[in-house]
Amino acid sequence: MALLEIRDLVVEFDLPGGRVRAVDGVTFDVGTAEAVGLVGESGCGKTTTALAIMRLLPENGRIAAGSVLFDGEDLVAMKRGPLRRRRWSDLSIIFQGAMNALNPVRRVGDQVAEPILLHEPSVTRKGAWRRVGELFELVGINRDRRRDYPHQFSGGMRQRVMIAMALAIRPRLVIGDEPTTALDVMVQAQILELLERLRAELGLAMILITHDLSVISETCDRAVVMYAGQVAETGTVGELYRRPLHPYTERLMRSVPDIGNVRRLPAGIPGHPPSLVRPPSGCRFHPRCDHAMEVCRRTFPAERTFDPGHRVACHAVGDDGRTRAPSELPLLPSARALADLDPRREMPTLLDGAGAALVGVDGEIEGITAEGRP
Amino acid sequence: MIELRGLRVAFARRRSFGEVVRGQLAPSVRAVDGVDLELRRGEIVALVGESGSGKTTTGRAIVRLGPISAGQILMEGRDVTAIRGVDLRAYRRRVQIIFQDPYESLDPRRSVTDQVAEPLIVQGIGNRAERRERVDRALEEAGLRPVALYRDRYPHELSGGQRQRVAIASAMVLEPDVLVADEPVSMLDVSLRSGILRVMMDLREQRGIGILFITHDLSLAWLIADRIAVMYLGRIVEVGPAEILVRDPRHPYTKALLSVMPSPDPARRRKRAILRGETPDPSLIPAGCRFHTRCPLVFDRCHVEDPPDFELGEGRRSACWLAEGGEPLPDFPAEAPRLASASAHHASAKMTADAASAEPSLVELDRRP
Ligand SMILES: Nc1ncnc2c1ncn2[C@@H]1O[C@H](COP(=O)(O)OP(=O)(O)OP(=O)(O)O)[C@@H](O)[C@H]1O
Ligand SMILES: Nc1ncnc2c1ncn2[C@@H]1O[C@H](COP(=O)(O)OP(=O)(O)O)[C@@H](O)[C@H]1O
Ligand code: SF4
Ligand code: SF4
Ligand SMILES: [Mg+2]
Ligand SMILES: [Mg+2]
């Protein structure tokens, strides 16, 4: 049994016009002291997954199905009281842009002490203050600076304060939602190193959320690749780099420059993730996929497991665990348009004959369909 | 085409209470502190550095936004540092800037066409039909094709990448010779970045414009630029052709930056040299070499003498005493992984004062599998 087991998680949000499924059947595990990356483009449901695990969804959101087992106990079914006790003490979260969440008129140290006093009634004010001092040193801030106000700290330091706060009640799992996205590379490296060290020293399990796979390759053991609310592929970072099976993973992998490797503009991914109000039929990636076939448009690909722990949902992957090249597949016209791109420029060009795809140049596909009309 | 000579920009800081009481003057914030840089026609130069290092201030000075305290800006040999009125207007036609945040730089109430036509109207260029034609051409160049699909949209109907393209189109509609692009892709998902970068590379290729590409991401700089200029606390500490600079950095700051660039290949997890602390405050630039408070290779001389730029051939220069002899940099001293030194996180004032006694400012973490 893994520390955290997420099974078929479904999260819905109510909108004035109806309902949107932001997370649709997500399954993955996180073991003790394991670091798992959750990766995908903006809007693909990473934050929502994290909030659902924490049971911190906004008012209009709810877990519609699935379970989140922490140490064998289902957090989804848990009552509010016991749940509140687990939050921060068993699992905690560092939010996206959290450094701006500190209260500007309160001393930083008091803000970190608050959850300690709240969760551990036996701890005195003095004891909490001492613990804050230890936490500050743990995250590399001098304990003398507990009395400072947030504006006296840089962005990187404020982010470290948020990490200290997330660790205040000694959780066993921490979720970092883009904890370094707004920060400089050097500060990012400092924070990633800090998280890594905490993992090694405290046996902390971690879920790291980002749109940048290279950050995950640097810090995590395994990655879960999400697209449009679903899991496209899961595997170790090594496997996903050497042998990505899902075309989306492969594209994501090729989106980041790698100093010292070939100096070529990455292909990127044409188009952008779909609106989840009316997601594409079948495989949700099919409008942007250069491997897409008729079957992709009709049916959602079942998830299959290849090497232990390497799971993928894609019709182009054969039973032998190999992804067929576009040339081996009966492509949809839209996929052919993408596959025929001038490889040097790697930019879709507009084709507007019958049956061809209508593709906005470079990047922005405008609702292509197999019929070729937007 | 554009040349910066000893450019300086200082901002007056408001005096703190203590300074007022003691009757002291507020130290000025030396955001740009003596920058020499050249941008040629058809060239992409990347300006790289941490937050607060002065990249934006430099970029703004080039387009003559914001103050200039000292030094010169030359365009095609002509001094444009102090031009005004008609001359400045003509200059701005040739030198354009795009900003980091595609959400803030566009007016939510105006359509794409109106937005992009604005600079033409301000400059009084063309009649309605001509303007329309130029707007369409700019949108096309920025990759918003087919133009008919985007022309009449409003910003909220565009994705982040598309908005950044509109921003590019607004800058390109005047057909400038120089473009300053301030972190044009930082706010975008990695999957969308290539498209924008491709547009810039095409503009350079087809129109021969010179681009100053501002970024804090050295790997992006390496990808797109012909030359890279690395900035630290208001000064360019190293400059050179992108490939060479990345292969053989001659300034310890460049070397440290390189070591922390994440790679998608987990097998290449490298030995990271993580500098402690953050860029010190530009109102308190350390004496001697400005990098000495964080430099893993610091030695006695660095505390007292500010290194000049050393020319290294192949268009390279470095402002480090170790570059004086023209040899490659030595390896950073190895250290056991350990806690961040608390002193590095003190206020920069303290950092400067403590510099001599400061703990080593580097932690190396061997992450090779
Ligand atoms: N409160 C809400 N009400 C309605 N829809 C929502 C709400 N929160 C999120 N969504 C939708 O759920 C989907 C997933 O959102 P989420 O914020 O989890 O994405 P993400 O992967 O974290 O993206 P980003 O990187 O931009 O934060 C999106 O389509 C989003 O518009
Ligand atoms: N208008 C201003 N008034 C005072 N200080 C400023 C102003 N603009 C920039 N600075 C200071 O100048 C330094 C460099 O800023 P900036 O050019 O924005 O750096 P970067 O773009 O590299 O983040 C920073 O310390 C910043 O606070
Ligand atoms: S090949 Fe089909 S199933 Fe696989 S990612 Fe592409 S569209 Fe989806
Ligand atoms: S001059 Fe000295 S302190 Fe400055 S970068 Fe070179 S070695 Fe480091
Ligand atoms: Mg998010
Ligand atoms: Mg800036």
XYZ file of N, CA and C in Angstrom, chain A residues 40-42 46 137-142 144-145 154-157 160 183-190 192-193 196-197 211-221 237-238 241-242 252-253 255-272 288 344-347 350 358-366 374, chain B residues 49-51 142-146 149-150 153 159 161-162 165 188-199 201-202 205-206 216-226 242-243 246 253 256-258 260-266 268-270 272-279 294 338-343 345-347 363 365 367:
480
model
N 1.696 19.125 -17.040
C 0.760 19.347 -18.133
C 0.629 20.839 -18.354
N 0.003 21.207 -19.472
C -0.130 22.625 -19.769
C -1.139 23.278 -18.841
N -1.145 24.595 -18.887
C -2.061 25.376 -18.084
C -3.504 24.927 -18.345
N -4.188 20.276 -12.965
C -3.191 19.945 -11.946
C -3.571 20.539 -10.587
N 15.409 28.105 10.025
C 16.771 27.659 9.708
C 16.733 26.491 8.736
N 15.709 25.661 8.883
C 15.562 24.539 7.964
C 15.442 25.025 6.517
N 14.692 26.099 6.323
C 14.511 26.593 4.955
C 15.530 27.675 4.604
N 16.521 27.850 5.474
C 17.618 28.746 5.120
C 17.343 30.218 5.356
N 16.559 30.532 6.388
C 16.365 31.938 6.747
C 16.813 32.089 8.201
N 17.542 33.146 8.483
C 18.017 33.361 9.841
C 16.832 33.501 10.795
N 16.524 35.142 13.388
C 16.309 36.522 13.841
C 15.284 37.252 12.988
N 14.990 36.706 11.838
C 14.101 37.437 10.936
C 12.643 37.057 11.101
N 12.465 38.997 0.126
C 12.368 38.891 -1.328
C 11.343 37.808 -1.680
N 10.994 37.705 -2.947
C 10.025 36.698 -3.388
C 10.463 35.291 -3.028
N 11.737 35.003 -3.237
C 12.251 33.668 -2.936
C 12.176 33.366 -1.449
N 12.460 34.375 -0.623
C 12.380 34.163 0.816
C 10.942 33.974 1.273
N 9.982 30.573 0.623
C 10.550 29.668 1.624
C 9.766 29.722 2.924
N 9.700 32.386 -9.980
C 10.992 32.768 -9.411
C 12.140 32.615 -10.409
N 13.230 33.291 -10.092
C 14.455 33.187 -10.879
C 15.044 31.787 -10.847
N 15.877 31.482 -11.835
C 16.475 30.145 -11.878
C 17.303 29.816 -10.643
N 18.054 30.789 -10.151
C 18.913 30.496 -9.003
C 18.052 30.239 -7.758
N 17.015 31.048 -7.584
C 16.117 30.861 -6.443
C 15.351 29.549 -6.620
N 14.957 29.257 -7.842
C 14.297 27.982 -8.120
C 15.200 26.824 -7.709
N 16.476 26.920 -8.060
C 17.408 25.848 -7.707
C 17.536 25.735 -6.192
N 17.564 26.867 -5.503
C 17.650 26.834 -4.040
C 16.447 26.118 -3.451
N 14.258 24.006 -4.968
C 14.184 22.592 -5.337
C 15.169 21.774 -4.509
N 16.344 22.355 -4.284
C 17.340 21.657 -3.482
C 16.845 21.494 -2.055
N 14.304 18.757 -1.945
C 14.980 17.485 -2.108
C 15.642 17.036 -0.809
N 16.262 18.014 -0.143
C 16.943 17.693 1.098
C 15.936 17.281 2.175
N 4.477 22.990 -15.286
C 4.264 22.754 -16.721
C 5.593 22.449 -17.399
N 6.667 22.466 -16.609
C 8.004 22.312 -17.176
C 8.586 20.949 -16.792
N 8.620 20.054 -17.753
C 9.074 18.692 -17.468
C 10.527 18.626 -17.017
N 11.339 19.599 -17.397
C 12.739 19.514 -16.998
C 12.883 19.708 -15.487
N 11.998 20.506 -14.905
C 12.026 20.685 -13.453
C 11.697 19.356 -12.768
N 10.775 18.623 -13.351
C 10.397 17.328 -12.786
C 11.512 16.300 -12.991
N 12.118 16.325 -14.165
C 13.234 15.406 -14.416
C 14.358 15.611 -13.407
N 14.533 16.849 -12.981
C 15.602 17.162 -12.035
C 15.294 16.678 -10.631
N 14.017 16.670 -10.261
C 13.702 16.467 -8.841
C 12.885 15.227 -8.514
N 12.184 14.670 -9.493
C 11.215 13.630 -9.138
C 11.659 12.234 -9.554
N 11.029 11.231 -8.944
C 11.262 9.851 -9.333
C 10.350 9.488 -10.498
N 10.806 9.111 -14.469
C 11.260 10.212 -15.313
C 12.241 9.710 -16.373
N 13.014 8.702 -16.035
C 13.955 8.145 -17.002
C 13.234 7.532 -18.184
N 11.608 10.085 -20.410
C 12.558 10.818 -21.247
C 13.060 9.943 -22.396
N 13.444 8.726 -22.066
C 14.040 7.859 -23.084
C 12.996 7.266 -24.015
N 5.758 17.394 -25.031
C 6.044 18.165 -23.828
C 7.535 18.081 -23.504
N 8.055 16.888 -23.659
C 9.458 16.642 -23.404
C 10.315 17.472 -24.348
N 9.572 20.277 -25.604
C 9.289 21.715 -25.545
C 10.340 22.489 -24.780
N 11.165 21.785 -24.009
C 12.134 22.502 -23.173
C 13.528 22.438 -23.773
N 14.193 23.591 -23.821
C 15.557 23.596 -24.331
C 16.482 22.878 -23.357
N 17.525 22.281 -23.882
C 18.444 21.514 -23.052
C 19.865 21.953 -23.398
N 20.394 22.831 -22.570
C 21.733 23.366 -22.839
C 22.737 22.231 -22.953
N 23.545 22.278 -23.984
C 24.565 21.250 -24.142
C 24.105 20.174 -25.108
N 22.807 20.108 -25.339
C 22.289 19.186 -26.334
C 22.202 19.936 -27.665
N 21.474 19.388 -28.635
C 21.357 20.066 -29.926
C 20.680 21.421 -29.748
N 21.229 22.425 -30.396
C 20.658 23.758 -30.265
C 19.645 23.970 -31.383
N 18.405 23.656 -31.069
C 17.349 23.763 -32.078
C 16.091 24.213 -31.369
N 15.352 25.053 -32.027
C 14.120 25.524 -31.432
C 13.186 24.336 -31.197
N 12.720 24.140 -29.969
C 11.852 22.996 -29.721
C 10.568 23.089 -30.543
N 9.998 21.931 -30.817
C 8.810 21.902 -31.652
C 7.621 22.566 -30.967
N 7.569 22.497 -29.655
C 6.396 23.015 -28.969
C 5.190 22.143 -29.272
N 4.028 22.613 -28.920
C 2.815 21.858 -29.208
C 1.843 22.796 -29.895
N 1.412 22.452 -31.114
C 0.476 23.339 -31.800
C -0.845 23.426 -31.026
N -1.485 24.585 -31.140
C -2.783 24.744 -30.501
C -2.666 24.924 -29.011
N -3.796 24.833 -28.333
C -3.771 24.926 -26.876
C -4.783 23.951 -26.300
N -4.895 18.032 -31.671
C -3.523 18.558 -31.727
C -2.498 17.469 -32.002
N 11.734 21.748 -40.854
C 12.695 22.748 -40.449
C 11.997 23.842 -39.638
N 10.858 24.233 -40.142
C 10.158 25.328 -39.477
C 9.245 24.825 -38.376
N 8.837 23.576 -38.520
C 7.940 22.988 -37.537
C 6.760 23.906 -37.252
N 6.194 24.455 -38.295
C 5.060 25.327 -38.096
C 3.916 24.880 -38.982
N -1.578 27.022 -43.017
C -3.015 26.973 -43.235
C -3.337 26.187 -44.500
N -7.926 23.117 -40.928
C -7.737 24.550 -40.871
C -6.835 24.831 -39.679
N -5.619 25.163 -39.997
C -4.628 25.284 -38.944
C -4.058 26.686 -38.907
N -4.176 27.325 -37.794
C -3.546 28.635 -37.627
C -2.059 28.411 -37.543
N -1.306 29.314 -38.098
C 0.119 29.076 -38.150
C 0.711 28.971 -36.768
N 1.628 28.054 -36.633
C 2.496 27.945 -35.500
C 1.777 28.065 -34.210
N 1.335 27.020 -33.817
C 0.894 27.100 -32.468
C -0.574 27.079 -32.297
N -1.250 27.974 -32.933
C -2.629 28.133 -32.519
C -3.559 27.483 -33.525
N -3.939 26.273 -33.250
C -4.906 25.639 -34.130
C -6.276 26.154 -33.765
N -7.027 26.501 -34.749
C -8.358 26.979 -34.443
C -9.345 25.857 -34.679
N -13.635 24.858 -38.994
C -13.472 25.259 -37.602
C -14.807 25.207 -36.852
N 19.988 37.615 -16.614
C 20.370 37.930 -15.237
C 19.212 37.706 -14.287
N 19.539 37.729 -13.003
C 18.517 37.522 -11.998
C 17.575 38.713 -11.915
N 16.492 38.502 -11.219
C 15.542 39.559 -10.968
C 16.241 40.711 -10.237
N 3.240 38.159 -37.089
C 3.274 37.690 -35.708
C 2.664 36.295 -35.594
N 2.251 35.735 -36.722
C 1.751 34.365 -36.720
C 0.272 34.245 -36.421
N -0.457 35.353 -36.469
C -1.902 35.256 -36.242
C -2.584 35.068 -37.595
N -2.439 33.870 -38.092
C -2.977 33.552 -39.417
C -4.047 32.495 -39.296
N -5.134 32.505 -40.029
C -5.529 33.574 -40.947
C -5.971 34.819 -40.182
N -9.428 35.652 -38.767
C -9.913 34.958 -37.582
C -9.632 35.741 -36.301
N -8.671 36.639 -36.362
C -8.214 37.298 -35.127
C -8.481 38.792 -35.066
N -11.154 40.307 -32.722
C -11.305 39.767 -31.370
C -10.863 40.764 -30.309
N -5.851 33.437 -26.273
C -5.033 32.718 -25.305
C -3.792 33.553 -24.985
N -0.671 32.956 -25.457
C 0.270 32.997 -26.569
C -0.209 33.944 -27.666
N -1.512 33.925 -27.915
C -2.059 34.804 -28.946
C -1.943 36.265 -28.532
N 1.369 37.502 -29.194
C 1.528 37.773 -30.624
C 0.952 39.124 -31.011
N 4.427 32.299 -20.349
C 3.729 31.286 -21.148
C 4.192 29.880 -20.789
N 3.306 28.926 -20.984
C 3.677 27.531 -20.834
C 4.809 27.188 -21.792
N 5.654 26.251 -21.389
C 6.770 25.878 -22.263
C 6.291 25.436 -23.640
N 5.128 24.799 -23.694
C 4.633 24.275 -24.969
C 4.309 25.381 -25.969
N 4.071 26.602 -25.472
C 3.693 27.700 -26.363
C 4.865 28.600 -26.722
N 5.993 28.384 -26.051
C 7.095 29.326 -26.215
C 7.716 29.293 -27.602
N 7.889 28.084 -28.125
C 8.579 27.952 -29.406
C 7.954 28.808 -30.481
N 6.622 28.850 -30.497
C 5.925 29.609 -31.529
C 6.336 31.071 -31.513
N 6.377 31.647 -30.326
C 6.744 33.058 -30.197
C 8.219 33.259 -30.581
N 9.050 32.346 -30.133
C 10.474 32.467 -30.460
C 10.685 32.368 -31.961
N 9.928 31.478 -32.588
C 10.029 31.313 -34.034
C 9.676 32.617 -34.749
N 8.631 33.287 -34.268
C 8.235 34.562 -34.870
C 9.393 35.555 -34.812
N 12.603 34.875 -34.571
C 13.701 34.471 -35.446
C 13.372 34.790 -36.889
N 12.097 34.629 -37.266
C 11.690 34.971 -38.633
C 11.812 36.467 -38.890
N 15.291 37.194 -39.548
C 15.764 36.668 -40.822
C 15.203 37.461 -41.997
N 13.886 37.710 -41.937
C 13.245 38.329 -43.093
C 13.367 39.844 -43.115
N 15.514 35.764 -17.875
C 16.312 35.299 -16.743
C 16.724 33.844 -16.963
N 16.333 33.304 -18.133
C 16.530 31.885 -18.407
C 17.669 31.702 -19.417
N 18.798 31.268 -18.906
C 19.970 31.131 -19.763
C 19.756 30.123 -20.892
N 18.926 29.110 -20.668
C 18.738 28.125 -21.730
C 17.940 28.715 -22.889
N 17.017 29.620 -22.580
C 16.300 30.310 -23.651
C 17.245 31.222 -24.422
N 18.103 31.891 -23.690
C 19.071 32.791 -24.320
C 19.957 32.002 -25.275
N 20.423 30.885 -24.791
C 21.297 30.023 -25.602
C 20.595 29.571 -26.874
N 19.300 29.306 -26.719
C 18.518 28.786 -27.832
C 18.359 29.811 -28.951
N 18.088 31.044 -28.574
C 17.635 32.002 -29.580
C 18.695 33.038 -29.971
N 19.678 33.279 -29.095
C 20.538 34.438 -29.326
C 21.827 34.105 -30.069
N 22.339 35.110 -30.786
C 23.671 34.995 -31.379
C 24.711 35.244 -30.296
N 26.829 32.908 -28.115
C 26.030 32.018 -27.266
C 26.679 30.648 -27.052
N 27.076 30.012 -28.132
C 27.617 28.656 -28.012
C 28.889 28.622 -27.166
N 28.381 29.354 -23.383
C 27.763 28.250 -22.663
C 28.739 27.081 -22.491
N 29.887 33.765 -12.240
C 28.435 33.891 -12.168
C 27.768 33.142 -13.321
N 27.939 29.442 -12.602
C 26.958 29.013 -11.602
C 25.557 28.951 -12.212
N 25.210 29.962 -13.000
C 23.898 29.971 -13.651
C 23.729 28.738 -14.533
N 24.781 28.423 -15.271
C 24.734 27.273 -16.173
C 24.481 25.978 -15.414
N 22.808 25.363 -12.838
C 21.486 25.120 -12.255
C 20.375 25.050 -13.298
N 20.721 25.090 -14.581
C 19.680 24.965 -15.596
C 19.154 23.538 -15.588
N 17.837 23.376 -15.363
C 17.324 22.008 -15.370
C 17.351 21.408 -16.769
N 17.590 20.103 -16.830
C 17.589 19.412 -18.110
C 16.450 18.395 -18.117
N 15.798 18.218 -19.265
C 14.735 17.212 -19.316
C 15.274 15.787 -19.203
N 16.576 15.635 -19.393
C 17.167 14.301 -19.341
C 17.648 14.000 -17.922
N 16.933 13.100 -17.208
C 17.308 12.853 -15.817
C 18.718 12.283 -15.688
N 21.174 13.444 -17.008
C 22.126 14.545 -17.034
C 21.996 15.459 -15.821
N 21.297 14.979 -14.809
C 21.268 15.749 -13.566
C 22.699 16.066 -13.228
N 22.987 17.329 -13.061
C 24.403 17.664 -12.940
C 24.728 18.203 -11.572
N 25.169 20.788 -9.252
C 24.664 22.152 -9.237
C 25.471 23.014 -8.280
N 25.822 24.182 -8.726
C 26.481 25.144 -7.836
C 25.429 26.173 -7.480
N 24.848 25.992 -6.317
C 23.759 26.871 -5.929
C 24.300 28.028 -5.110
N 24.149 29.220 -5.649
C 24.622 30.393 -4.928
C 23.655 30.692 -3.807
N 24.194 31.038 -2.678
C 23.353 31.392 -1.547
C 22.841 32.807 -1.688
N 21.719 33.061 -1.081
C 21.185 34.412 -1.067
C 20.693 34.831 -2.436
N 20.256 36.054 -2.526
C 19.776 36.564 -3.793
C 20.604 37.789 -4.156
N 20.397 38.272 -5.368
C 21.155 39.448 -5.776
C 21.062 40.500 -4.677
N 29.065 36.490 -3.260
C 28.467 35.187 -3.579
C 29.393 34.313 -4.412
N 25.059 20.989 2.703
C 24.743 21.368 4.071
C 23.675 22.438 4.054
N 23.285 22.825 5.232
C 22.236 23.817 5.331
C 22.652 25.134 4.704
N 21.656 25.833 4.209
C 21.913 27.160 3.694
C 22.532 27.977 4.810
N 23.559 28.704 4.487
C 24.163 29.509 5.535
C 23.248 30.688 5.820
N 22.971 30.851 7.097
C 22.011 31.879 7.478
C 22.511 33.259 7.095
N 23.811 33.461 7.164
C 24.332 34.800 6.920
C 24.012 35.268 5.506
N 21.421 35.068 4.045
C 20.054 35.566 3.925
C 19.821 36.833 4.711
N 20.864 37.315 5.323
C 20.740 38.595 5.989
C 20.492 39.680 4.974
N 20.065 40.798 5.487
C 19.889 41.943 4.596
C 21.212 42.173 3.880
N 26.948 26.015 -2.119
C 26.782 24.621 -1.747
C 26.782 23.825 -3.028
N 26.005 20.248 -4.746
C 25.251 19.058 -4.470
C 25.515 18.125 -5.634
N 24.670 15.498 -7.916
C 23.418 14.832 -8.206
C 23.583 13.857 -9.352
